[in-house]
């Protein structure tokens, strides 16, 4: 186990203690049913590409991501579950199971007091294909039984023996394997049978439209000696069974205990099955009982026997209300009554692809099940819910959607129910290829979401949490690159996607005012907003361009407020640009925070791949995917007129990254053709003069990344050959190799050079790799100028910090960006933003001084993501 603890990764360098700490994680949920689990410890677990992410609903932020899986995470399960209320009380340790698309199941342990994480074990590889569902229950304080199902048609029942103390061990045994044939099961639920505490009941459903009931007999203290045996089948659904959930035994008529099973299907219906228990004296009596109910079994359903108790299954209710596939049903978590008894509330939560979640309860007078609460996303931009989950205390409900988004509502009513949207984490649900800081450093733009620290207006000194505050561009193509336009004026950026056109966007008035609310600072464009005439942007149903909404043209239109009937292309409402005084929720972000598109840049012959802007905000360089020299040209665009003012030829294949030197004298480019190129750039009254200074075959494999030293003409390149090389421009006509860093563990895919001390030309080079890991290297030496000689520019480099894996990505790091430190604050920490193929956007900061007590207290909260790995 690593000695590092908390959200901090530490190392010892020449300058003393150097550490890095998590500031922000943004990630979306994998688009898979059964992917989310809300644990009794209060944390929500979900799969974010190959990582298991955890977020705190109380804080509305992701607190950690757990690396370990080698394929996308499909499902998660907390033990004890929310139903195990009697085993949860006083517990200091919780376990989390996660299953992935390659059939692997991992177990994790958390100590709720300190939030210490550890990777406990990987279960034996019983599955050959992706795990689709995990379900389990605690049968005692130290023993849990859980089941896993996979696309390979195998259902495995496991036993986990755990020690409830923080330092306790964990052991897992495979009890039984069931083969279900060519139509695999995709949903499971496990429960203890009433009247027969030594028997478990397992329900499974899948592609054959049937619910299969199995019973298992627990004999002995720890191990099942009797296999799970099929008891009966429940028929009624006409499409795939997508979700199953057993209730706790419910007391009816003050004596009789009944078990309820709720099921949902792609046939858009929900069925509630009741299992009445009745004691039998012998096997012959059971046979007689079966014969007597032969006629009624057609109506009531099958009968099965477990031990000395028979169970009559009947259809309690058929719930029809959703208009699309019902992916999830879940009983409200039980509560503990005086006398150490668990009470099951008769309340069911369902989530559907019709963008609605419903709470169903029996009507008091008639007992008929009715829909008592409906919440959902009415926006046309939402595409349905993959699952719905109760908070352990039943006061909040959570859904996750097709777009990787979370939606949470909380009952804030006093005398009656009043479910209101709550703040939840957000992020990308696909690989993130690029990001950049705003020129002021106030916020971070990825492709394309805007994240910023949101300060409390009432108590500005309170803890600051990062939120997504805008989604400036929604596009039909994958967005590959983005660059902010530097210099004065309004906030503007250029983006390139899997199309041949670059697009320029400008911040609307609604965003500028929202940014002011978030940062409590006045934007840097002017003393007022009079010069911004655009309030927001709108997008047509079938268009890719975002049209401006002007401040003088805002008016209410009957069509935009109509809610008669479902959304369609003809009835899609206009966007409503809004100034947010609190962080926006998903429905608002998806449609009301667009930026207007001001220009399109035509010229490239293929999909855009890389974009950069000079530091004066006068030139933009762009490149596209290329297989030949003519297509691999770098285009220069003049900011303002947006005319093409140059076409730079050097490379034969795709230019993967470009960057201007800090004084804008040179443009550095690297390519798939393994070459680097240096272009001299000089602005004149007539336009731009440019010529190729040097072209050099720098690496043996594709060059993915490059970065200039802010203090001079040194630059670094990183390649698939696992090396980073540092070069300098000399005599304004050639490049010289200064140093080659020791070979890294994987391909180098991202670089970012931050200046430190100008006098000693010292800086920090951040290195991101294909395996998701990040390292910081200290680089120092006398500044190289255009006329320097190799001997006059000695350079030294040393690794100063390797980020802890919990602070890193789990897949390829696509981009690293340093935030310029505040020159007025000598103790300001350096913030490093990163994005990658694991769908994550991260911000970490590096520091050499002690954290404030307020920051330290944050890691001591029970829901923090401190760890031992």
Steps between C-alpha positions, in 0.01 A plus 500: 500500500616848426592722794318787335167577658217733417457677173869594502788333321840583642863475401832641619686727261804723513289796601332319788162333518309512173143379499193497279138502603166447330303816433233382260384193307237521228370177345180360359341166575542207263190446291416161650209374708594395859803729487413707810475397865410729794655351809396499862818697571351793307727488195386429145718268290490490122715395208687771310667318212751258663485664842258477789405855599351602833307816564359659811136611454535737796789688337394441141850406389698194398737417783716235334541256215627149567732348237530128446268389222634445150161540328196727547319454831147365451359463850568575867365366831549621857513255791324531737218610272236760587268214596743370762400766752557274800857422389585863412464650847834577662694357207836659424580308183312472171580299190444585136485248215548604138464295183641590161450419133783245499337285771718617790353572846700708748435560869583824685486593867431838662532600862211740554669684785812613312400414146802272453481306175666174411474261208417173675506236229401391153252215490585180311424528131178302475351712221628511143299804389383829647330513841145633462366497858603454863255435783555398861399510865660467840386178669688584820731770631801332336359302206359633176355300212500657157438390143649611170371449148672542169439505126654152487177350641654416837368606844743457789408508870776615733557518873703783649629470855600839639624639826300808606805670652709741287801268499297185435558263212270393218461161335282398207386151404313378193198305624311402188496558126178498298489475122193669353557419135521716192274776636699658784360660811541877534333565837530337843358539848580307817305476828457293815174306505256590779428219748811323366803705603736227381370521144580756235296579192656620175298659221651545156360639178628564152449446135241217521232731653468273807593545866684195632482428875772295669527396865810415699528337842757628743623226729792553730653828607661623185461283194205392293516121471179483293505649156253754373207314348248641258165549672271651236459742212290816493350589165321816398750742345518510122851638460840492671499516880722798589473531879399292803487591867383308807349683795562413861229277649183704549268431793135475398214440746756540781621140463555389142830585332495555127785553261450730202693497173477789255603459137528736203533429133549644158129441450457828698323334794583434863372191682482443875504136606395389850629184665270375781660257743320207656642225721477139379543191714636257245574448136167324447315803631690714257400274214137521613524874518633511145214284376239710675614824341541360152209707369588815687869483413415626155380820662716519809823366363731214596566345840841399629626346823811595696570300815174450688328803348311533174481828311210593275594755234232735371495815292430780745481783250578603143629857479460679168612861474831523318507557125834333430723221627510482880864439582489514879273428797603518865319468833543789742775410749368369833527678832567367849210508746526491879560144604774441244258421219535600134195664345443480125321801354253416225652733244667424166719723283506439125714660228436484128630606164198733477709746709285447809542356847187400692431408860219243536307442821178314590201729546396510866131418457495254210853358516542555126850596395513849350766740377532754783812692385638569152828680433704522184676700236246662270768641272527350154877476552461222759494148357360293785611340826700181537434459871344651813619469859383595849712674757536268803262719705250526212514882489672527161485317169769482232487413130774458242433567135604415148737797482700387805317755713364477853166644610410522867186620677447546873175524691524841666131524590383539859131409500491346152748357254698753298775343290755756378810455276835484679859566397687193376837443330517509124749424229569337167371157403759449224876563463607861556758600241588858597459771762628849570489763772324828438748781450416629849527154654153538650362189337590193299366412155501140378349373174264664576387553858596784730598420860568763764532528878166619639533722806239538770352850473379499860828376647777553240752340736321163493636200313493554123363221282552476126187489284415481133360845424449489122497277196591750226493263202278202423603327182405203288867413451765407755690814601875445474669826590437838661701818556421826678576819315738706709521878521235756589130498427229251574563134581534309173614154399550296183409133480558229246301179464469201268409738221701723265390827662637684804243699696547818703284567806454810714380519860142627535383742767326226698828311541698809602252578774488136612881498516485808719256319731727193516834670559372811684739692273431748223580359154803648330332622180389842626351683795151417380324276253362769269721390211360145499177492302453122485309342788542136399470255212248269342537192282252374244385139518705381202776761495861514617523881530404681819317822419522804732212619715532879534422691816257734319323207333403294806130444519260230608359290221200273539681213329795514735286460807263240366507173690216330316620157406849353460792678341553463129710676240210734434435585864854533636497817712747782467786521744450730797836661586515536876725671753552233765537599864564137596663220299278388210362146481517270199179613336616862507854423386394298200303774328515841671877560522601490132740759356423658163714404205655806338710357215578186305851439366504301176811362338607161631434190296444260790381492860661753734757357741694780672458873566707759685507880542790738549540696823398835350170366373577590138562162332341157515669192355305186406574156357294203382533125460727430207659220302692723257709815507246733328228409751739522797543876454467724806262788437548842662191714563495868591284569806234760425483475124527119520675487167752229418838677504737206468533135407806336654637193326740258663334183621378196305250365753261638761639785711415378850579815700617858454606778733628858464806608693427743779625799296305377193819490291480128423234238440590146605320203344533123541351229285423136444786504249741505802632845410492831682492829314582855606348787304602863537192722526517879452201731471521787253264769377435291190423186698718220636846393388596143573773258404617157610794536740569133565356154442641208691420131541476513876369158607470142381121492539205740474556830683188578703591808702716810517542799731715815512696628798324827594836669568693415186529305178528156656220258430409140578355224282337174611451190292357150480860379533463576876752784496495872567767710332591860574623719215591862438489731201845632416615756246136540394570232242533165672406299807734331746425202722579598860389195697304177483314406815520140625256273319149505645281201579261567212446720197520872574179663379489844669747768612466837674793725600446754778756765578633527853794733561592719204848580631608136509274404208342238726166347427278195540423262216181295543503169314185297429511144374290247313433307823346811659784576741646849544848607611655838575860569402708797610696651212761772547791654316621825345252650260548416135461778250503494123874556497611278785751221467449154647778537759354823641165342572545210741171337597409264783177304552382283788173333594352694789163327539312197376128550549324240708284276273187631676586848372560376145298381207441133427541537123695719260573856614404716203592847625670675790463873568655711775303789639708814514572576869386822657802730485371703795492193727840343564344199673244426231499134402561386144187338359532232234197402290488174309258307282508154356342203331343396833231772459652699789599863539725552800659791680779441749733742665859470603629671811799517730346669800268373770131484421270730691301344782179547300641296209622230739156476659356418161694173489381404848134489398353148504421523129847607386697282264814445698644160430755231542586342173 
